[in-house]
Coordinates of C-alpha atoms in Angstrom, one line a residue:
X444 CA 25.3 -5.7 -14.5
X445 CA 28.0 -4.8 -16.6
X446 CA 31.7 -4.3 -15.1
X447 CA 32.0 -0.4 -16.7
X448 CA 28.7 0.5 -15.3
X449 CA 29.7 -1.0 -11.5
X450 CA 33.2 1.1 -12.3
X451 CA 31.6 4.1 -13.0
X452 CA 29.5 4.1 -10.2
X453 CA 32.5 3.0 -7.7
X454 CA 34.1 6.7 -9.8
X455 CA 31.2 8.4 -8.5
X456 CA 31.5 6.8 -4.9
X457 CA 35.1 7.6 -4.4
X458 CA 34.2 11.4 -5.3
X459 CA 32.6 10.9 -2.3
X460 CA 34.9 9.7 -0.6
X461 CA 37.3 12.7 -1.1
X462 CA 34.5 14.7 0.2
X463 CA 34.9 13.4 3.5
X464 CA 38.6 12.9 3.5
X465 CA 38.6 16.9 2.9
X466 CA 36.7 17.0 5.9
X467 CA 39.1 15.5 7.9
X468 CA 36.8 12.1 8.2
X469 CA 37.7 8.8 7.2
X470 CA 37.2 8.6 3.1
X471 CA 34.2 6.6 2.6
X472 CA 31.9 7.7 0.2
X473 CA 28.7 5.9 -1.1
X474 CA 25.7 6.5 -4.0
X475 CA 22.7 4.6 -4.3
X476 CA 21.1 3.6 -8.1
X477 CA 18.1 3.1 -9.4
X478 CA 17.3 2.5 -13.2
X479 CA 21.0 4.0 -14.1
X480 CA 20.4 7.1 -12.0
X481 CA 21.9 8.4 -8.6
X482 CA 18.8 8.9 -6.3
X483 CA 21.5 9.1 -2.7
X484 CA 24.9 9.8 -2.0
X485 CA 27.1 10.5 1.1
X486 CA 29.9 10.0 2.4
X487 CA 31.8 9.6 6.1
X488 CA 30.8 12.4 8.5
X489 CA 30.5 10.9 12.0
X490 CA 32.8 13.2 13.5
X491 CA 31.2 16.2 11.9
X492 CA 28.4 15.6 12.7
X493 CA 28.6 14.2 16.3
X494 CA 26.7 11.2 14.7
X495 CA 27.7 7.7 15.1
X496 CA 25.3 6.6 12.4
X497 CA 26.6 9.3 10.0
X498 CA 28.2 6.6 7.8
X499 CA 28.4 7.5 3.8
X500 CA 26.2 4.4 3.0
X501 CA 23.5 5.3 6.1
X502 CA 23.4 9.1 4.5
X503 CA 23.1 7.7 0.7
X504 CA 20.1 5.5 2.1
X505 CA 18.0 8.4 3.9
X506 CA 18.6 10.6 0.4
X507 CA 17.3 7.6 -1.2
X508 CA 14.6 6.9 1.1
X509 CA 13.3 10.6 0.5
X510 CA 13.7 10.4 -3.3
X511 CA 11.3 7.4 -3.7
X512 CA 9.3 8.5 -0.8
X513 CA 9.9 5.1 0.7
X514 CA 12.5 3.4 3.4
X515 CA 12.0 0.1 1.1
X516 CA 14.7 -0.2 -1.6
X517 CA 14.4 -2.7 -3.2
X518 CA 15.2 -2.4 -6.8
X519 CA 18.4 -0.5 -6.0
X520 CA 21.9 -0.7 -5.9
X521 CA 24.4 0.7 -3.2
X522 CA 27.8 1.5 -4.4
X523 CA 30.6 2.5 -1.6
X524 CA 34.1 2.8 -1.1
X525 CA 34.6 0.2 1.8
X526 CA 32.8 -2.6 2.7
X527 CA 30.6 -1.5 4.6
X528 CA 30.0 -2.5 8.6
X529 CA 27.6 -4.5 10.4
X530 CA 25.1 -1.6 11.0
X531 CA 25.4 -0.5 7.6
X532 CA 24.7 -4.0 6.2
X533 CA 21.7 -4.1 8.5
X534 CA 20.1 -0.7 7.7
X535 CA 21.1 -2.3 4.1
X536 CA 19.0 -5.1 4.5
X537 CA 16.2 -3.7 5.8
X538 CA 15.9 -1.7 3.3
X539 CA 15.8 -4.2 1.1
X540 CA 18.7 -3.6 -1.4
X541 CA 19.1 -5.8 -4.1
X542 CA 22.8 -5.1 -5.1
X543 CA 25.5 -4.1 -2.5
X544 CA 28.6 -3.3 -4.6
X545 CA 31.7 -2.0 -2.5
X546 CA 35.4 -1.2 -3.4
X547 CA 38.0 -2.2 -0.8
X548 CA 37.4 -4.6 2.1
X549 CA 37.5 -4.3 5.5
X550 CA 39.4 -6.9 7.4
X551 CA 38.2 -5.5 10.7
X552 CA 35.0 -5.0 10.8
X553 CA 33.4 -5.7 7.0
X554 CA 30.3 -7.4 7.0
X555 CA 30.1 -8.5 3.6
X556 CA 32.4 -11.1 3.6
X557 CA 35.5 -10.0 5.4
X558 CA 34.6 -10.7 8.9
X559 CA 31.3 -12.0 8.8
X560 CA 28.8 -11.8 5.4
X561 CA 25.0 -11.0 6.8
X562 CA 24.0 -11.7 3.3
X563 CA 24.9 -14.8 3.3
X564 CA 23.5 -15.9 7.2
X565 CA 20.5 -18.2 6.1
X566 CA 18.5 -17.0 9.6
X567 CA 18.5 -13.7 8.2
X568 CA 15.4 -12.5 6.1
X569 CA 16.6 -10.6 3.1
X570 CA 19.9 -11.7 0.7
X571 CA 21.1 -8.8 -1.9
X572 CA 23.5 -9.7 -4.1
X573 CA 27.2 -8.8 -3.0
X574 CA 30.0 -7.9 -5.4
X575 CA 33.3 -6.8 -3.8
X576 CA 36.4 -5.7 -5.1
X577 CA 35.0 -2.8 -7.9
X578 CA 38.1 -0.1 -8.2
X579 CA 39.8 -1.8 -4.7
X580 CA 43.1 -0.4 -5.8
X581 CA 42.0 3.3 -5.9
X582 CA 39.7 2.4 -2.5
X583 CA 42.4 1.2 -0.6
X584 CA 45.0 3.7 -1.7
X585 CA 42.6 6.5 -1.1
X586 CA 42.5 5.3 2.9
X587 CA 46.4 4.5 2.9
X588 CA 47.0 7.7 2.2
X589 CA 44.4 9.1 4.4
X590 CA 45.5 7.0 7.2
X591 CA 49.7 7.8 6.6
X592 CA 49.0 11.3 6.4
X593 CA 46.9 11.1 9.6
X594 CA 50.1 9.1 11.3
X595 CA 52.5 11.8 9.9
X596 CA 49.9 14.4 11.6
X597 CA 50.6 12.8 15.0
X598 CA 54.0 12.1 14.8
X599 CA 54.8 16.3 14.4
X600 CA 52.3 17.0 16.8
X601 CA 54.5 14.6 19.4
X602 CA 57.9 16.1 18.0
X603 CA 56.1 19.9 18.3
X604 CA 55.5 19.1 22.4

């Protein structure tokens, strides 16, 4: 796959993101391709929703599922912001994605490589390819900024008491 068409995607991703980040939610924001067109996107709204499934890459893959009118799929690629989780990566692999492409890793609980990589665990029954790293600068600042804001939130709330 070419590296513009992975960046464009990851553009469309992190619109996403912002989505959720105006919601108050963690900016993670996820689209799903097939054949060079979006067919699911989300992004982050556990907390809005009550939902602790409501991840951006689990609400991309039910859009997707409907689309195709099938939970298999299998000649798709899933773009997101972070890397995603180890229940993402599962629902992921059960659905039988080809490509996972993700922006910025997660050093505490990314399951694509970060922590632990399903993709790679040989016991495991499906292997889509992984690419990391697509846009990780924009990724990462998007949640540094998210998460500094969020501190400077909490540190006037404690002054205001």
């Amino acid at each position: 796959m070419d590296a513009s068409v992975d960046e464009d995607f990851m553009r469309l991703a992190l619109i996403q993101a912002q989505k959720a980040q105006a919601l108050g939610e963690v900016p993670v924001g996820a689209v799903v391709v097939k054949d060079g067109k979006v067919i699911g996107e989300g992004f982050n709204q556990p907390i809005a929703n009550h939902d602790p499934t409501a991840h951006a890459e689990v609400i991309a893959m039910r859009m997707a599922a409907v689309a195709t009118s099938n939970y298999r799929l299998p000649d798709c690629t899933l773009y997101v912001t972070l890397e995603p989780c180890v229940m993402c990566a599962g629902a992921m692999m059960h659905a039988r994605f080809a490509r996972i492409v993700f922006g910025a890793p997660d050093l505490k609980t990314g399951a694509c490589g970060s922590v632990v990589n399903l993709f790679e665990e040989e016991r495991l029954n499906h292997h889509a390819q992984v690419l990391g790293g697509i846009l990780a600068q924009e990724c990462v600042q998007l949640l540094k900024d998210f998460f500094a804001q969020r501190r400077a939130q909490t540190k006037q709330q404690k002054l205001q008491a």
